[in-house]
Amino acid sequence: MSQEISLSPDFCHAVDDAVVAGKKISMITYVMGDMGEAKLKYILLKILSSVGREDLMELFYTAAKELIVNSTKAAIKRIIFEELRLNIQSLEDYEEGMKLFKSSLNERKFPTYKRKMRESGLFVKITCIYQKNKIDLEIRNNFPLLPIEAERVKEKFINAKKYDNLFEFFMEHGDSTEGAGMGITMVEILLSQSGFDRRLFSIYSSERKKETVARIEVPLDEIPKSIGIPEQLFVE
């Protein structure tokens, strides 16, 4: 039986004060463990409670966890390519490296890379920006998407539209969900099942700013049926 995580009074007070003041709240993680998940849950619950939308907890918490895992994998991928001395910009090296990357993730646990992410200066930043009528959740990497990654993200956005629920997705892919767009599909289905437009979820990548941002923008005062912007991936 797992023990309940106890958060420090200082952390709780800092979050409580920020929510009362309406300030955006950010946290940085390298490889999120039980403590990080507990902090994330506390932050989201406090924000949602402040706007009277605790019913959206599953949407935001599950979506955040999926996107954090995706972002962590992207960072670890770059570390593994560096260790293998493969050029991540080369298509040939990329295909070879991805096979080794997937086997490395199966053989090793994420926490092994926590120190390596710190040493490499790679991190995942979670930011919540909220008002009475809107909540934005951002999951940020401090590096841009590679062209091949952008293409695959675009394909995953298209593929996610095939599924109305996660059961359909699992039935088609079985246990082979690695690389099948699970995170993107999960977020889209959660938005759809909560009554929101799937296109409220987008990913932005900038070579100039050296960042990739997955963003969910949820309006609270009304539920638009269509937002009129078909693109969900923006690359500059």
CSV table of N, CA and C in Angstrom, one decimal, residues 37-110:
chain,number,residue,atom,x,y,z
A,37,GLU,N,4.3,14.7,-8.6
A,37,GLU,CA,2.9,14.4,-8.9
A,37,GLU,C,2.0,15.0,-7.9
A,38,ALA,N,2.4,14.8,-6.6
A,38,ALA,CA,1.6,15.4,-5.5
A,38,ALA,C,1.6,16.9,-5.5
A,39,LYS,N,2.7,17.5,-5.9
A,39,LYS,CA,2.7,19.0,-6.0
A,39,LYS,C,1.8,19.5,-7.2
A,40,LEU,N,1.9,18.8,-8.3
A,40,LEU,CA,1.1,19.1,-9.4
A,40,LEU,C,-0.4,19.0,-9.1
A,41,LYS,N,-0.7,17.9,-8.4
A,41,LYS,CA,-2.1,17.7,-8.1
A,41,LYS,C,-2.6,18.8,-7.1
A,42,TYR,N,-1.8,19.2,-6.2
A,42,TYR,CA,-2.2,20.3,-5.2
A,42,TYR,C,-2.4,21.6,-6.0
A,43,ILE,N,-1.5,21.9,-6.9
A,43,ILE,CA,-1.6,23.2,-7.6
A,43,ILE,C,-2.8,23.2,-8.4
A,44,LEU,N,-3.1,22.1,-9.2
A,44,LEU,CA,-4.3,22.1,-10.0
A,44,LEU,C,-5.6,22.1,-9.2
A,45,LEU,N,-5.6,21.4,-8.1
A,45,LEU,CA,-6.8,21.4,-7.3
A,45,LEU,C,-7.1,22.7,-6.7
A,46,LYS,N,-6.1,23.4,-6.3
A,46,LYS,CA,-6.3,24.8,-5.7
A,46,LYS,C,-6.8,25.8,-6.8
A,47,ILE,N,-6.2,25.7,-8.0
A,47,ILE,CA,-6.6,26.6,-9.0
A,47,ILE,C,-8.0,26.3,-9.5
A,48,LEU,N,-8.4,25.0,-9.7
A,48,LEU,CA,-9.7,24.7,-10.1
A,48,LEU,C,-10.7,25.0,-9.0
A,49,SER,N,-10.4,24.8,-7.8
A,49,SER,CA,-11.3,25.1,-6.7
A,49,SER,C,-11.6,26.6,-6.6
A,50,SER,N,-10.5,27.4,-7.0
A,50,SER,CA,-10.7,28.9,-6.9
A,50,SER,C,-11.7,29.4,-8.0
A,51,VAL,N,-11.8,28.6,-9.1
A,51,VAL,CA,-12.8,29.1,-10.1
A,51,VAL,C,-14.0,28.2,-10.1
A,52,GLY,N,-14.2,27.3,-9.1
A,52,GLY,CA,-15.3,26.5,-9.0
A,52,GLY,C,-15.5,25.4,-10.0
A,53,ARG,N,-14.3,24.9,-10.5
A,53,ARG,CA,-14.4,23.9,-11.6
A,53,ARG,C,-13.6,22.6,-11.2
A,54,GLU,N,-13.8,22.1,-10.0
A,54,GLU,CA,-13.1,20.9,-9.6
A,54,GLU,C,-13.5,19.7,-10.5
A,55,ASP,N,-14.6,19.9,-11.2
A,55,ASP,CA,-15.0,18.8,-12.1
A,55,ASP,C,-14.0,18.6,-13.3
A,56,LEU,N,-13.1,19.5,-13.5
A,56,LEU,CA,-12.1,19.4,-14.6
A,56,LEU,C,-10.8,18.9,-14.1
A,57,MET,N,-10.7,18.4,-12.9
A,57,MET,CA,-9.5,17.9,-12.3
A,57,MET,C,-8.9,16.7,-13.1
A,58,GLU,N,-9.8,15.8,-13.5
A,58,GLU,CA,-9.3,14.6,-14.2
A,58,GLU,C,-8.7,15.0,-15.6
A,59,LEU,N,-9.4,15.9,-16.2
A,59,LEU,CA,-8.9,16.5,-17.5
A,59,LEU,C,-7.5,17.1,-17.4
A,60,PHE,N,-7.4,18.0,-16.5
A,60,PHE,CA,-6.1,18.7,-16.4
A,60,PHE,C,-5.0,17.9,-15.8
A,61,TYR,N,-5.3,17.1,-14.8
A,61,TYR,CA,-4.2,16.3,-14.1
A,61,TYR,C,-3.7,15.2,-15.1
A,62,THR,N,-4.7,14.5,-15.7
A,62,THR,CA,-4.3,13.4,-16.6
A,62,THR,C,-3.5,13.9,-17.9
A,63,ALA,N,-4.1,15.0,-18.4
A,63,ALA,CA,-3.5,15.6,-19.6
A,63,ALA,C,-2.1,16.1,-19.2
A,64,ALA,N,-1.9,16.8,-18.1
A,64,ALA,CA,-0.6,17.3,-17.7
A,64,ALA,C,0.4,16.1,-17.5
A,65,LYS,N,0.0,15.1,-16.9
A,65,LYS,CA,0.9,13.9,-16.7
A,65,LYS,C,1.3,13.3,-18.0
A,66,GLU,N,0.4,13.2,-18.9
A,66,GLU,CA,0.7,12.6,-20.3
A,66,GLU,C,1.7,13.5,-21.0
A,67,LEU,N,1.5,14.8,-21.0
A,67,LEU,CA,2.4,15.8,-21.7
A,67,LEU,C,3.7,15.9,-21.0
A,68,ILE,N,3.8,15.8,-19.7
A,68,ILE,CA,5.0,15.8,-19.0
A,68,ILE,C,5.9,14.6,-19.3
A,69,VAL,N,5.2,13.4,-19.4
A,69,VAL,CA,6.0,12.2,-19.8
A,69,VAL,C,6.5,12.3,-21.2
A,70,ASN,N,5.7,12.9,-22.1
A,70,ASN,CA,6.1,13.1,-23.5
A,70,ASN,C,7.4,14.0,-23.5
A,71,SER,N,7.3,15.1,-22.8
A,71,SER,CA,8.4,16.1,-22.7
A,71,SER,C,9.6,15.5,-22.1
A,72,THR,N,9.5,14.7,-21.1
A,72,THR,CA,10.6,14.0,-20.4
A,72,THR,C,11.3,13.0,-21.4
A,73,LYS,N,10.5,12.3,-22.1
A,73,LYS,CA,11.0,11.3,-23.1
A,73,LYS,C,11.8,12.1,-24.2
A,74,ALA,N,11.3,13.2,-24.6
A,74,ALA,CA,12.0,14.0,-25.6
A,74,ALA,C,13.4,14.5,-25.1
A,75,ALA,N,13.4,14.9,-23.8
A,75,ALA,CA,14.7,15.3,-23.3
A,75,ALA,C,15.7,14.1,-23.1
A,76,ILE,N,15.1,13.0,-22.6
A,76,ILE,CA,16.0,11.8,-22.4
A,76,ILE,C,16.5,11.3,-23.8
A,77,LYS,N,15.6,11.4,-24.8
A,77,LYS,CA,16.0,11.0,-26.2
A,77,LYS,C,17.3,11.7,-26.6
A,78,ARG,N,17.4,13.0,-26.3
A,78,ARG,CA,18.5,13.8,-26.7
A,78,ARG,C,19.8,13.4,-25.9
A,79,ILE,N,19.6,13.0,-24.7
A,79,ILE,CA,20.7,12.6,-23.9
A,79,ILE,C,21.3,11.2,-24.4
A,80,ILE,N,20.3,10.3,-24.7
A,80,ILE,CA,20.8,9.0,-25.2
A,80,ILE,C,21.5,9.1,-26.6
A,81,PHE,N,21.0,10.0,-27.4
A,81,PHE,CA,21.7,10.2,-28.7
A,81,PHE,C,23.1,10.7,-28.5
A,82,GLU,N,23.2,11.6,-27.5
A,82,GLU,CA,24.5,12.1,-27.2
A,82,GLU,C,25.4,11.0,-26.7
A,83,GLU,N,24.9,10.2,-25.8
A,83,GLU,CA,25.7,9.1,-25.2
A,83,GLU,C,26.1,8.1,-26.3
A,84,LEU,N,25.3,7.9,-27.3
A,84,LEU,CA,25.6,6.9,-28.4
A,84,LEU,C,26.4,7.6,-29.5
A,85,ARG,N,26.6,8.9,-29.4
A,85,ARG,CA,27.4,9.6,-30.4
A,85,ARG,C,26.7,9.5,-31.8
A,86,LEU,N,25.4,9.6,-31.7
A,86,LEU,CA,24.6,9.7,-33.0
A,86,LEU,C,24.1,11.1,-33.3
A,87,ASN,N,24.1,11.5,-34.5
A,87,ASN,CA,23.7,12.8,-34.9
A,87,ASN,C,22.2,12.8,-35.0
A,88,ILE,N,21.5,13.4,-34.1
A,88,ILE,CA,20.1,13.4,-34.0
A,88,ILE,C,19.4,14.2,-35.2
A,89,GLN,N,20.2,15.0,-35.9
A,89,GLN,CA,19.8,15.7,-37.0
A,89,GLN,C,19.8,14.9,-38.3
A,90,SER,N,20.6,13.8,-38.3
A,90,SER,CA,20.7,12.9,-39.4
A,90,SER,C,19.5,11.9,-39.4
A,91,LEU,N,18.8,11.8,-40.6
A,91,LEU,CA,17.7,10.9,-40.7
A,91,LEU,C,18.1,9.4,-40.4
A,92,GLU,N,19.3,9.0,-41.0
A,92,GLU,CA,19.8,7.7,-40.8
A,92,GLU,C,20.1,7.4,-39.3
A,93,ASP,N,20.8,8.3,-38.7
A,93,ASP,CA,21.2,8.1,-37.3
A,93,ASP,C,19.9,8.2,-36.4
A,94,TYR,N,19.0,9.0,-36.8
A,94,TYR,CA,17.7,9.1,-36.0
A,94,TYR,C,17.0,7.8,-36.0
A,95,GLU,N,16.8,7.2,-37.2
A,95,GLU,CA,16.1,5.9,-37.2
A,95,GLU,C,16.8,4.8,-36.4
A,96,GLU,N,18.1,4.8,-36.5
A,96,GLU,CA,18.9,3.8,-35.7
A,96,GLU,C,18.8,4.2,-34.2
A,97,GLY,N,18.9,5.4,-33.9
A,97,GLY,CA,18.9,5.9,-32.5
A,97,GLY,C,17.5,5.6,-31.8
A,98,MET,N,16.5,5.8,-32.6
A,98,MET,CA,15.1,5.6,-32.0
A,98,MET,C,14.9,4.1,-31.5
A,99,LYS,N,15.5,3.2,-32.3
A,99,LYS,CA,15.3,1.8,-31.9
A,99,LYS,C,16.1,1.6,-30.5
A,100,LEU,N,17.2,2.1,-30.4
A,100,LEU,CA,18.0,2.0,-29.2
A,100,LEU,C,17.4,2.8,-28.0
A,101,PHE,N,16.8,3.9,-28.4
A,101,PHE,CA,16.1,4.8,-27.4
A,101,PHE,C,14.9,4.0,-26.7
A,102,LYS,N,14.1,3.4,-27.5
A,102,LYS,CA,13.0,2.6,-27.0
A,102,LYS,C,13.4,1.5,-26.1
A,103,SER,N,14.4,0.8,-26.5
A,103,SER,CA,14.9,-0.4,-25.7
A,103,SER,C,15.5,0.2,-24.4
A,104,SER,N,16.2,1.3,-24.5
A,104,SER,CA,16.8,1.9,-23.3
A,104,SER,C,15.7,2.3,-22.3
A,105,LEU,N,14.6,2.8,-22.8
A,105,LEU,CA,13.5,3.2,-21.9
A,105,LEU,C,12.9,2.0,-21.2
A,106,ASN,N,12.9,0.9,-21.9
A,106,ASN,CA,12.3,-0.4,-21.4
A,106,ASN,C,13.2,-1.0,-20.3
A,107,GLU,N,14.5,-0.8,-20.5
A,107,GLU,CA,15.5,-1.5,-19.7
A,107,GLU,C,15.9,-0.6,-18.4
A,108,ARG,N,15.8,0.7,-18.6
A,108,ARG,CA,16.1,1.6,-17.5
A,108,ARG,C,14.9,2.4,-17.0
A,109,LYS,N,15.0,2.8,-15.8
A,109,LYS,CA,13.9,3.6,-15.2
A,109,LYS,C,14.2,5.1,-15.5
A,110,PHE,N,13.2,5.9,-15.6
A,110,PHE,CA,13.3,7.3,-15.8
A,110,PHE,C,14.3,8.0,-14.8
